[in-house]
Short mmCIF file of C-alpha atoms in Angstrom, two decimals:
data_model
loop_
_atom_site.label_atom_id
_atom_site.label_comp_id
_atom_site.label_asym_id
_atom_site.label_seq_id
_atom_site.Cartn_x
_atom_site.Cartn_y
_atom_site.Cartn_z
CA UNK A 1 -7.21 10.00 -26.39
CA UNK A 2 -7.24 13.63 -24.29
CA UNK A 3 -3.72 13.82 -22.62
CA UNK A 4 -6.30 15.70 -19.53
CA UNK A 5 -8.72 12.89 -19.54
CA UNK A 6 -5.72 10.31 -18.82
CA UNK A 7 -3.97 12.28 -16.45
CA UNK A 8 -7.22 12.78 -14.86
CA UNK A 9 -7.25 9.15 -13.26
CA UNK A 10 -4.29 9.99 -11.33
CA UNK A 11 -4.61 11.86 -7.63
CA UNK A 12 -4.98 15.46 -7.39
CA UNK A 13 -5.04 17.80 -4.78
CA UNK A 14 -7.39 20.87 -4.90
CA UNK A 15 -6.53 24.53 -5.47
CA UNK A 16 -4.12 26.03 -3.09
CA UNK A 17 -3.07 22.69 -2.09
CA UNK A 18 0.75 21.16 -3.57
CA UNK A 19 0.71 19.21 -7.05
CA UNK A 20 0.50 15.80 -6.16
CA UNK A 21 3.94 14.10 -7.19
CA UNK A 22 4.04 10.11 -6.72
CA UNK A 23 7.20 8.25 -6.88
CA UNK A 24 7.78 5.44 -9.20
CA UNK A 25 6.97 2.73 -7.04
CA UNK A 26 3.49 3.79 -5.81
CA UNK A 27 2.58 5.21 -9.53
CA UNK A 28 -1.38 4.39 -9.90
CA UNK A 29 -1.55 3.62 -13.39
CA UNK A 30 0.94 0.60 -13.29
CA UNK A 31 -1.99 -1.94 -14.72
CA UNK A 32 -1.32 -0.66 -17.79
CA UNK A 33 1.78 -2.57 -18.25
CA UNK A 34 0.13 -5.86 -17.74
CA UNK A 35 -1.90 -5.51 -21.91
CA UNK A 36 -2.61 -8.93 -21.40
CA UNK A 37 -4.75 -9.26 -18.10
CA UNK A 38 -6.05 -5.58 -19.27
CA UNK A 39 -7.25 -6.41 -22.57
CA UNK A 40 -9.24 -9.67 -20.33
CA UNK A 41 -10.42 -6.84 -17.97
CA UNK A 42 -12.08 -4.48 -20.95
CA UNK A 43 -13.17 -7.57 -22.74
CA UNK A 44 -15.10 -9.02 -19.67
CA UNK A 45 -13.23 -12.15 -19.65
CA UNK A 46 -11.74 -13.95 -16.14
CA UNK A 47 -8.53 -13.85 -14.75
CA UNK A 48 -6.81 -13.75 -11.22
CA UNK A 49 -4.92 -11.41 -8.96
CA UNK A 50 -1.71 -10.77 -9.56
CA UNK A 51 -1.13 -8.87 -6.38
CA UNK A 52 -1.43 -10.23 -2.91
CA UNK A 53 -1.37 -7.98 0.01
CA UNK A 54 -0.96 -9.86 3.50
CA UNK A 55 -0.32 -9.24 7.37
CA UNK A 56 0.68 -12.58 8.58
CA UNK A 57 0.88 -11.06 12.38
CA UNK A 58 -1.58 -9.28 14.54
CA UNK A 59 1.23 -8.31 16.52
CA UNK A 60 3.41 -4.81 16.69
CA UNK A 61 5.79 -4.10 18.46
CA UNK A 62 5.36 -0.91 18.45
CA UNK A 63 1.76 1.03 19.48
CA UNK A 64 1.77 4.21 17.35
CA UNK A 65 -0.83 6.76 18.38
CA UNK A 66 -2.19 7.25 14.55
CA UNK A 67 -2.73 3.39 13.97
CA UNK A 68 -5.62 2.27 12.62
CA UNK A 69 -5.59 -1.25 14.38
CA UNK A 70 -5.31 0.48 17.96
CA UNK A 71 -7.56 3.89 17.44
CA UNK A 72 -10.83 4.30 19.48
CA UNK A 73 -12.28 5.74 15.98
CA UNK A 74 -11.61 2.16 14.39
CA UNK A 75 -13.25 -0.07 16.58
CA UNK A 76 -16.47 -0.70 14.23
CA UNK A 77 -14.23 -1.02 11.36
CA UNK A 78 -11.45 -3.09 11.98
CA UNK A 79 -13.61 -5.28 13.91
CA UNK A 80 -12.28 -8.38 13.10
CA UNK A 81 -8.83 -7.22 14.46
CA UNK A 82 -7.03 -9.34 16.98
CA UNK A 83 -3.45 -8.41 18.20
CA UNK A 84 -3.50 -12.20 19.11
CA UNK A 85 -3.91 -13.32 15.36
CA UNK A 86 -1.00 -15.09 12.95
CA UNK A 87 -0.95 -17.29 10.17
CA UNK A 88 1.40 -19.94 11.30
CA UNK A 89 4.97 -20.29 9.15
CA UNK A 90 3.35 -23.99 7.48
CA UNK A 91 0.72 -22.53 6.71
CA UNK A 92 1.85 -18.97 5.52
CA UNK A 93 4.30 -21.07 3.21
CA UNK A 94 1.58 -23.46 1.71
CA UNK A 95 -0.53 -19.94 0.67
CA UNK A 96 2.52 -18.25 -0.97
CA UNK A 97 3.33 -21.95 -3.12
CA UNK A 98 -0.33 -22.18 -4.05
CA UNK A 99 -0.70 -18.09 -4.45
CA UNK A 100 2.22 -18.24 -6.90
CA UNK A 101 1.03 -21.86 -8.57
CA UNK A 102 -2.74 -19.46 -9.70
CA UNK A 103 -0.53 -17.05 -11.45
CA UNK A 104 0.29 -14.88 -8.45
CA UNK A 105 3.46 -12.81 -9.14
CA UNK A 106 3.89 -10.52 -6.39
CA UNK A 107 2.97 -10.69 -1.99
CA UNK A 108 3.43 -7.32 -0.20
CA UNK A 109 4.09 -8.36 3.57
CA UNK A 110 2.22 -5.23 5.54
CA UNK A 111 -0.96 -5.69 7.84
CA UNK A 112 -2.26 -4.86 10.99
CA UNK A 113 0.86 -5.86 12.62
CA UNK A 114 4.48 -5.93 11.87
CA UNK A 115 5.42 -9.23 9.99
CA UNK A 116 9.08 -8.98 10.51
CA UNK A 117 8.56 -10.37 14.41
CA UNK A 118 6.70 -13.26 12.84
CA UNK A 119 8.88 -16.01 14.00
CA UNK A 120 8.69 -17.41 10.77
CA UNK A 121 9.30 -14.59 8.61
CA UNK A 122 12.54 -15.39 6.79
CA UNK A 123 11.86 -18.90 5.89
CA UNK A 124 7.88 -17.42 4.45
CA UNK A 125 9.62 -15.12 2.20
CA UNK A 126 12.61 -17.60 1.49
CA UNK A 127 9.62 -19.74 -0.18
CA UNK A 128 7.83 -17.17 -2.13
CA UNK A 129 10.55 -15.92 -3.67
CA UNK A 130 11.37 -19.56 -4.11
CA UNK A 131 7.67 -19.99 -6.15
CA UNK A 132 8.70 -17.35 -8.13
CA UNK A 133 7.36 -14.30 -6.54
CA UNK A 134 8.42 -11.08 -5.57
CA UNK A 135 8.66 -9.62 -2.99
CA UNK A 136 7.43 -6.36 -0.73
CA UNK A 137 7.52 -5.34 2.73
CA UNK A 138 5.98 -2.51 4.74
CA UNK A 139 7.34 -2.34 8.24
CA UNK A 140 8.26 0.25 11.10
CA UNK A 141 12.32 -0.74 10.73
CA UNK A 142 12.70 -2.35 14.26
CA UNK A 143 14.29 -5.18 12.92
CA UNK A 144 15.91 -4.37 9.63
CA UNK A 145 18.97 -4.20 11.44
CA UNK A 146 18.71 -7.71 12.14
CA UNK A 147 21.31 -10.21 10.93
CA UNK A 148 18.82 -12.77 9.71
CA UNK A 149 16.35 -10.22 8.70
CA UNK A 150 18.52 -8.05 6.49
CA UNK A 151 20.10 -11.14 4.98
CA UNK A 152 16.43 -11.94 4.10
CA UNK A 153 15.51 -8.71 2.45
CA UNK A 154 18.89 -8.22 0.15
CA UNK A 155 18.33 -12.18 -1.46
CA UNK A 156 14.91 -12.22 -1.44
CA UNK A 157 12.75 -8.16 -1.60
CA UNK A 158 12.14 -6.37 -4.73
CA UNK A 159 11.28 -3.55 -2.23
CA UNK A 160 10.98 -2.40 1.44
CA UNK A 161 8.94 0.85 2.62
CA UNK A 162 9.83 1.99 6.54
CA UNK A 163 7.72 3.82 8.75
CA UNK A 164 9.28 7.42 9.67
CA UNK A 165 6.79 9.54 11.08
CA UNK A 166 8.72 12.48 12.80
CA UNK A 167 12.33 14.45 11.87
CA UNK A 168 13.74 13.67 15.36
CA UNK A 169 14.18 10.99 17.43
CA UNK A 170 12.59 12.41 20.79
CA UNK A 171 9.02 12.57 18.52
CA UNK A 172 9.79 9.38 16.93
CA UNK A 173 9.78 7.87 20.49
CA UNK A 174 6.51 9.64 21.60
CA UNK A 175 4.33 9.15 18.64
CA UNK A 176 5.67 5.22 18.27
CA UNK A 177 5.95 4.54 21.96
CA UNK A 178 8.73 2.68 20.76
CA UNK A 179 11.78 1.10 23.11
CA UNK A 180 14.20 -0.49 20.55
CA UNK A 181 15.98 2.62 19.69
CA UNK A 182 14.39 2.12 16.19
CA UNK A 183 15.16 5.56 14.88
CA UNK A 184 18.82 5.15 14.95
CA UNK A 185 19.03 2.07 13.17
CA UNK A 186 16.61 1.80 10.48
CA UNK A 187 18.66 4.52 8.87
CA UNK A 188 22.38 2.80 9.25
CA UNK A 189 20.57 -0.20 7.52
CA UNK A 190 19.26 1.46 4.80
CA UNK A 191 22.69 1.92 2.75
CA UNK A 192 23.62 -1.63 3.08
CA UNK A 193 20.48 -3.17 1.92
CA UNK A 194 20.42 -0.54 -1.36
CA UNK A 195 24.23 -1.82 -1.55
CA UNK A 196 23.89 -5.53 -1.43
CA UNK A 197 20.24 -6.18 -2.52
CA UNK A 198 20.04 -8.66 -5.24
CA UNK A 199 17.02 -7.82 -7.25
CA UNK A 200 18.47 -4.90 -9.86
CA UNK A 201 15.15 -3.05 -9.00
CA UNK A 202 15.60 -3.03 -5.52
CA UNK A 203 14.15 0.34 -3.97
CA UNK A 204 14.08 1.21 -0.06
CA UNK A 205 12.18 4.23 1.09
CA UNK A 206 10.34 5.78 4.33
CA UNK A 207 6.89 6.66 4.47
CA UNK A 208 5.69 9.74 6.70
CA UNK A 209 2.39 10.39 7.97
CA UNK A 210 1.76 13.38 8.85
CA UNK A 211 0.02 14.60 12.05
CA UNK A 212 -0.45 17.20 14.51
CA UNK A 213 2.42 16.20 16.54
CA UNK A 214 5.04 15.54 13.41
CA UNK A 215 3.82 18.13 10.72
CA UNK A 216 6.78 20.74 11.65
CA UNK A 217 9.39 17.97 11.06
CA UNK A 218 8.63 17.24 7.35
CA UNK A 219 11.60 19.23 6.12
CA UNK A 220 13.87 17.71 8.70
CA UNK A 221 12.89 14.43 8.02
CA UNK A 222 13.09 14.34 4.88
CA UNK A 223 16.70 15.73 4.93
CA UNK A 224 17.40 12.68 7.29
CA UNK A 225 16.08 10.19 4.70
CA UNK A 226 18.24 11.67 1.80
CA UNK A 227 21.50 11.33 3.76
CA UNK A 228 20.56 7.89 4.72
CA UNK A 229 20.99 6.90 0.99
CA UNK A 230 17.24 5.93 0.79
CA UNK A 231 15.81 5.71 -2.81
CA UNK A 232 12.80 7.72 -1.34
CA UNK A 233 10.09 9.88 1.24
CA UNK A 234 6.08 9.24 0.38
CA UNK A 235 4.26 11.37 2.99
CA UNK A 236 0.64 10.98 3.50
CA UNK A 237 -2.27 12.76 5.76
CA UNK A 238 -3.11 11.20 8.94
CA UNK A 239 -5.76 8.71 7.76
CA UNK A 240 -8.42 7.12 10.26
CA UNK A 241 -11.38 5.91 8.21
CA UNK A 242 -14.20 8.35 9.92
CA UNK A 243 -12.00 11.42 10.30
CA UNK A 244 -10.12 11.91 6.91
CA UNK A 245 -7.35 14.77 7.24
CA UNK A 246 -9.58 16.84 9.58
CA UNK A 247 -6.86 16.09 12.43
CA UNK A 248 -4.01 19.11 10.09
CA UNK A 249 -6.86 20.81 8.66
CA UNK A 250 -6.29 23.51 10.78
CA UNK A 251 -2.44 23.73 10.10
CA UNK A 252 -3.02 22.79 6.15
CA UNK A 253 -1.20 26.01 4.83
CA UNK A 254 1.89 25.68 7.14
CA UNK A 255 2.20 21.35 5.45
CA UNK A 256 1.76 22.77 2.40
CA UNK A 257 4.67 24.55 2.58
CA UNK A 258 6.45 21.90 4.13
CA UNK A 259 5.99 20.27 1.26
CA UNK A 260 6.69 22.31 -1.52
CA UNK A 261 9.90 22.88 0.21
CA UNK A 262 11.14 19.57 0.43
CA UNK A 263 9.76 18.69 -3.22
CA UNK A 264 13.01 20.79 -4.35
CA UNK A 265 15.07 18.12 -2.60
CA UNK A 266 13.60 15.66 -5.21
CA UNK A 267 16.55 14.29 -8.23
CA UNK A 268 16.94 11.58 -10.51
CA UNK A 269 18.64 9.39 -6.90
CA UNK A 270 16.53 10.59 -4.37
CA UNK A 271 12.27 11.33 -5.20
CA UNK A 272 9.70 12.92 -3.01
CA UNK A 273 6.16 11.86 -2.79
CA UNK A 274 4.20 14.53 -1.87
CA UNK A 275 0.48 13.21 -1.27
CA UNK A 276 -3.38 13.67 -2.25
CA UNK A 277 -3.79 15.92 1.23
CA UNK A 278 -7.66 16.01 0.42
CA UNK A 279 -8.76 12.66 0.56
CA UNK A 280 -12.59 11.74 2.17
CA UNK A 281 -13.16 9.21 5.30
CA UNK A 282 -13.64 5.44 4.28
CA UNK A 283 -16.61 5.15 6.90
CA UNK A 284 -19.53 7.48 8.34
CA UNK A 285 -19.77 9.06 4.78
CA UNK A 286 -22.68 9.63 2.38
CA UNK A 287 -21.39 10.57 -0.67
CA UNK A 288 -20.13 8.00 -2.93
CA UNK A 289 -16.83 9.49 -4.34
CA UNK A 290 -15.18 8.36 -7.68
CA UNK A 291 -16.41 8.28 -11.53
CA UNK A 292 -16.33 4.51 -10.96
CA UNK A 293 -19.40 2.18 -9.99
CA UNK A 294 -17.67 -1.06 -9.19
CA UNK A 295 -14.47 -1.97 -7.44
CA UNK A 296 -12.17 -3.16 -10.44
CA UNK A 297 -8.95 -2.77 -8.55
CA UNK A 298 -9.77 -6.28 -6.55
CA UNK A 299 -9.72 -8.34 -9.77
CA UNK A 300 -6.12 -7.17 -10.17
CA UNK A 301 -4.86 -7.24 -6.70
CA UNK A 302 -6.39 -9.27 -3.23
CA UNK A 303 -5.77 -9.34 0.36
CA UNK A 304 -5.44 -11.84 3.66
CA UNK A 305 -5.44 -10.61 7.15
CA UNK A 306 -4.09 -12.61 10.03
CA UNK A 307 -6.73 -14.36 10.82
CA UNK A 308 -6.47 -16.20 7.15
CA UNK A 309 -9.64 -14.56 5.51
CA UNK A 310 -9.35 -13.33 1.99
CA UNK A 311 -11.01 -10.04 1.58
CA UNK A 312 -11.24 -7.85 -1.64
CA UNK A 313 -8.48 -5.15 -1.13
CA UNK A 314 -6.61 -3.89 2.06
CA UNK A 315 -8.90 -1.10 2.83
CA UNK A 316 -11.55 -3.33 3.98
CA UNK A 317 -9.68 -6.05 5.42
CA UNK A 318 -9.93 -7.68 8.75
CA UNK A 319 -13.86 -6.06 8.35
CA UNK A 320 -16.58 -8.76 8.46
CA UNK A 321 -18.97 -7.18 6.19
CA UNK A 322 -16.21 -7.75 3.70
CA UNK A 323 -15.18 -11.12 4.70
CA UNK A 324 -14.76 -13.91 1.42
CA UNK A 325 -13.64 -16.78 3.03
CA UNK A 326 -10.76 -18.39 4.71
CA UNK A 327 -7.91 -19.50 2.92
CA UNK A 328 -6.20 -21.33 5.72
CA UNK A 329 -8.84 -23.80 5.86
CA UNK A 330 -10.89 -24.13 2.67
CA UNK A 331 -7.16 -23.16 0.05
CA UNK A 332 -6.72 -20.39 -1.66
CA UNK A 333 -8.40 -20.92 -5.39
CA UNK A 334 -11.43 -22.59 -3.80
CA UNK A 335 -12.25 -19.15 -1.79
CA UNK A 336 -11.13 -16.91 -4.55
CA UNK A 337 -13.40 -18.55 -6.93
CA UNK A 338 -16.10 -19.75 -4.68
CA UNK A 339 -19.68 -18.78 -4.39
CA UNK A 340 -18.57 -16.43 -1.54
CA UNK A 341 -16.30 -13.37 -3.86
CA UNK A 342 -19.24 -14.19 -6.73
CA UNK A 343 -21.92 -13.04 -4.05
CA UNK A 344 -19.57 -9.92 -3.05
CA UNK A 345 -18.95 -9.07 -6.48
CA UNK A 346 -22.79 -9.21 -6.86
CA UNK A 347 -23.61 -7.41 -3.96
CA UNK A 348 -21.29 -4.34 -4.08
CA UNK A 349 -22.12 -2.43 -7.35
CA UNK A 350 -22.46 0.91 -5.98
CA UNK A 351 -19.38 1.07 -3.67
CA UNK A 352 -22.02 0.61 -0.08
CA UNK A 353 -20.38 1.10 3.27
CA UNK A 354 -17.09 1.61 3.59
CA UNK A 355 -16.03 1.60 -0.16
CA UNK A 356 -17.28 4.80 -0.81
CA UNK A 357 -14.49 6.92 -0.69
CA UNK A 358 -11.99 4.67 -2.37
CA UNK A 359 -7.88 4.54 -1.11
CA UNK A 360 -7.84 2.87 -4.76
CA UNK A 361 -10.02 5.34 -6.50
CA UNK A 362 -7.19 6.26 -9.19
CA UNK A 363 -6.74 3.15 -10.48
CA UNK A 364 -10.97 2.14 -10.22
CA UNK A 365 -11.67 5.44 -12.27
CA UNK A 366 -8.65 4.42 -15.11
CA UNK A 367 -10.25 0.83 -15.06
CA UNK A 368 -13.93 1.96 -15.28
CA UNK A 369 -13.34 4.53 -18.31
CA UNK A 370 -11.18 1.62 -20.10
CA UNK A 371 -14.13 -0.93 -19.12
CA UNK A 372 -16.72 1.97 -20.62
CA UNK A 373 -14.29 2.60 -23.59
CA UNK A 374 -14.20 6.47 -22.59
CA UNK A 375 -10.66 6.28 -22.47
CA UNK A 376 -9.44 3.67 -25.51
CA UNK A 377 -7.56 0.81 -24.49
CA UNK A 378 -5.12 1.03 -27.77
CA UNK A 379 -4.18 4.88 -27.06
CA UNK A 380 -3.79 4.33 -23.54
CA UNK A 381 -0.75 1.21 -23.35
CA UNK A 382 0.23 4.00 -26.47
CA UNK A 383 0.50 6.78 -24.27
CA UNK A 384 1.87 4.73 -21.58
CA UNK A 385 4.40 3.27 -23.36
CA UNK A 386 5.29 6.46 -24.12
CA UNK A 387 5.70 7.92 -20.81
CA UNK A 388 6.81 5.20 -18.92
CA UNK A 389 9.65 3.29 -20.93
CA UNK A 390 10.56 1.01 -17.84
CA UNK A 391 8.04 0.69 -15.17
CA UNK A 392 9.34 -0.24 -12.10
CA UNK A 393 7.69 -2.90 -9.82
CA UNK A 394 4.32 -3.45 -12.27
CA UNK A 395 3.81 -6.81 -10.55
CA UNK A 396 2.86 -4.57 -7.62
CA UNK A 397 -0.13 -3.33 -9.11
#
C-alpha cells in the first residue's frame, strides 16, 4: 500500500497554510486498532457503535459568542435545540448500563450544553464507568474545580478536554460572558487531576477556537496551557455550519504564524494541535466534499442529544432531518436497530443536506477506500501497527 495514499485520509491544510499536526488523542485513523469490528466493516457484516457521544444538558452556564447552540446563523440547523432540555440522572444511568450491555465501550459527555451542571453528573459517570466504560468529557472548566466534580473525573475519566478560547483573562470574560472566574481555576485544577487520575492513560488538555476577537492570543495561550501542566492545546477555526472559517479569512496569514510559532513549543510532555484551517460549511453548500459516498463513521461511533434522540454522529445532532428515534422512551437497541437508522442509512447515500462537507471526512474517506479495497485492509493494520505501537484512547474512535 502507497505510504501517500494512507496518509492521504488524514486532514490537510492547503498550500501556504501550517502542516496539520493532530495530537494523539484526536488522531483520525484510530479505527484501525479495532481489526475485529474493521474486518466486519470491509466484509459487509453488522456490528454496533462502540462510541457514544452525548449532551445530557441543554443548559450552559456560560453563553459564548461563537456557539453553535446560541448563533443567529444556527437557527435552521440546530433546530431541535432547547436550552430547557436534560436527560434526567435515572434515565441517563439506564442508557449508559444498556449502552455498555450492546458492546458500547466508550461515552464522551459534550453537547449543546455543559454536562458538568447536570445535577446528576457524578453519579451518571459513577455508573458507566461502573458498566465498564470509559470515560470522556468536553466542558468549559467552570466546575472542574469542584470537590465532587474533580473527585469524579480522577476515579472515573480516561480524558477531559477544556474550553480556552483567549490568552488572557479580560478576553476570556468577553468572548464567554462568563461570571465564575473560570479562567483562573480551570488551570490550578489541571495539575491535580493529571496527578491523581486513576486511569494510566489519563490525558487533560484545552481546546482553542480561534476567532476574530482571540486570534492574537494563540501564542500566549498556549504558553499558559504548558505551564499549567496540561498534556495538551488543539486549536480549531471558528466553525458555524453556513460560514466555515470566512470569519479569520481575512487575518489567515497573521494565525498562520501564530501557529507555526507555538508548534515549536510542542515535546514528548506537552503536544500542539495545530488544525485543518480550510475546512467547508456543513450547511448552505453545493458541493459534496470527500472521496467517500456514504457516512461509515456512524457505524463506528453514535450520538444522543438532550432531548433523548439518537442521531447518526454529532454533527447533525439535535437536527430533525436527522432524527432516529428516541432512546429514552422506546431503549436504546430497539432505536439503533429499528426500521428508523435502516431508512436513514437508506436514504443518505450521497451525503444530502448537511453531510456534505463532513467534520468526519478523514476517517469516512480511510473507511470508504478500505470498504472499496483501494487501500488493503492487511497493509493498512501493517502500517499502522507500525506507526502507532500504543494507541491511546482507540475506544474513542
Amino acid at each position: 500500500m502507497p505510504d501517500e495514499t494512507y496518509r492521504s485520509a488524514r486532514p490537510q491544510n492547503s498550500d501556504g497554510l501550517p502542516e496539520v499536526t493532530l495530537d494523539q488523542a484526536h488522531a483520525p485513523d484510530k479505527v484501525l486498532a479495532h481489526e475485529d469490528l474493521l474486518r466486519k466493516f470491509v466484509n459487509g457484516e453488522t456490528f454496533r457503535p462502540i462510541h457514544m457521544r452525548i449532551g445530557i444538558m441543554g443548559a450552559c452556564n456560560m453563553r459564548c459568542n461563537f456557539c453553535n447552540f446560541h448563533s443567529p446563523n444556527e437557527e435552521n440547523f440546530y433546530d431541535l435545540f432547547s436550552f430547557k432540555d436534560a436527560i434526567p440522572t435515572d434515565k441517563s444511568v439506564k442508557l449508559m448500563r444498556e449502552f455498555a450491555e450492546s458492546g458500547g465501550r466508550a461515552v464522551t459527555f459534550c453537547g449543546s450544553g455543559e454536562c458538568t451542571i447536570h445535577r446528576g453528573y457524578t453519579e451518571i459517570c459513577a455508573a458507566g464507568h461502573e458498566a465498564g466504560l470509559r470515560i470522556g468529557l468536553i466542558t468549559n472548566g467552570s466546575r472542574l474545580h469542584k470537590q465532587q466534580i474533580s473527585d469524579c473525573v480522577i476515579n472515573t475519566h480516561t480524558w477531559v478536554r477544556i474550553g480556552l478560547n483567549a490568552g488572557t483573562e479580560a478576553t476570556f470574560n468577553e468572548i464567554t460572558r462568563d461570571k465564575e472566574r473560570t479562567f483562573t481555576t480551570f488551570f490550578k485544577a489541571v495539575s491535580r487531576l493529571r496527578e491523581q487520575a486513576v486511569d494510566p492513560e489519563f490525558r487533560i488538555g484545552f481546546n482553542f477556537v480561534i476567532t476574530r476577537q482571540n486570534y492574537k492570543e494563540i501564542v500566549q495561550a498556549a504558553q499558559a496551557v504548558r505551564d499549567s501542566g496540561a498534556h495538551y492545546v488543539r486549536f480549531e477555526p471558528e466553525f458555524y455550519s453556513s460560514m466555515g472559517h470566512e470569519t479569520i479569512e481575512e487575518v489567515m496569514a497573521e494565525v498562520s504564524a501564530s501557529l507555526a510559532e507555538v508548534a515549536a513549543l510542542s515535546s514528548e510532555e506537552f503536544e500542539i494541535s495545530v488544525p485543518k484551517l480550510d475546512r467547508g460549511p456543513m450547511d448552505q453548500v453545493e458541493e459534496v466534499e470527500g472521496d467517500f459516498e456514504h457516512c461509515h463513521y456512524s457505524r463506528f461511533v453514535t450520538a444522543v442529544g438532550a432531548d433523548g434522540n439518537l442521531y447518526p454522529c454529532p454533527q447533525v445532532h439535535l437536527n430533525s432531518r436527522y432524527l432516529i428515534g428516541n432512546v429514552l422512551e422506546e431503549g436504546y437497541l430497539p432505536v439503533l436497530e429499528g426500521g428508523p437508522r435502516a431508512e436513514w442509512e437508506a436514504s443518505n447515500p450521497r451525503r444530502t443536506d448537511l453531510c456534505k462537507s463532513c467534520f468526519y471526512r478523514p476517517q469516512n474517506e480511510l473507511l470508504e477506500w478500505l470498504r472499496r479495497g483501494q487501500i488493503k485492509i492487511d497493509d493498512a493494520l501493517n502500517n499502522y501497527r507500525i506507526e502507532v505501537p500504543h494507541a491511546l484512547h482507540t475506544d474513542f474512535v
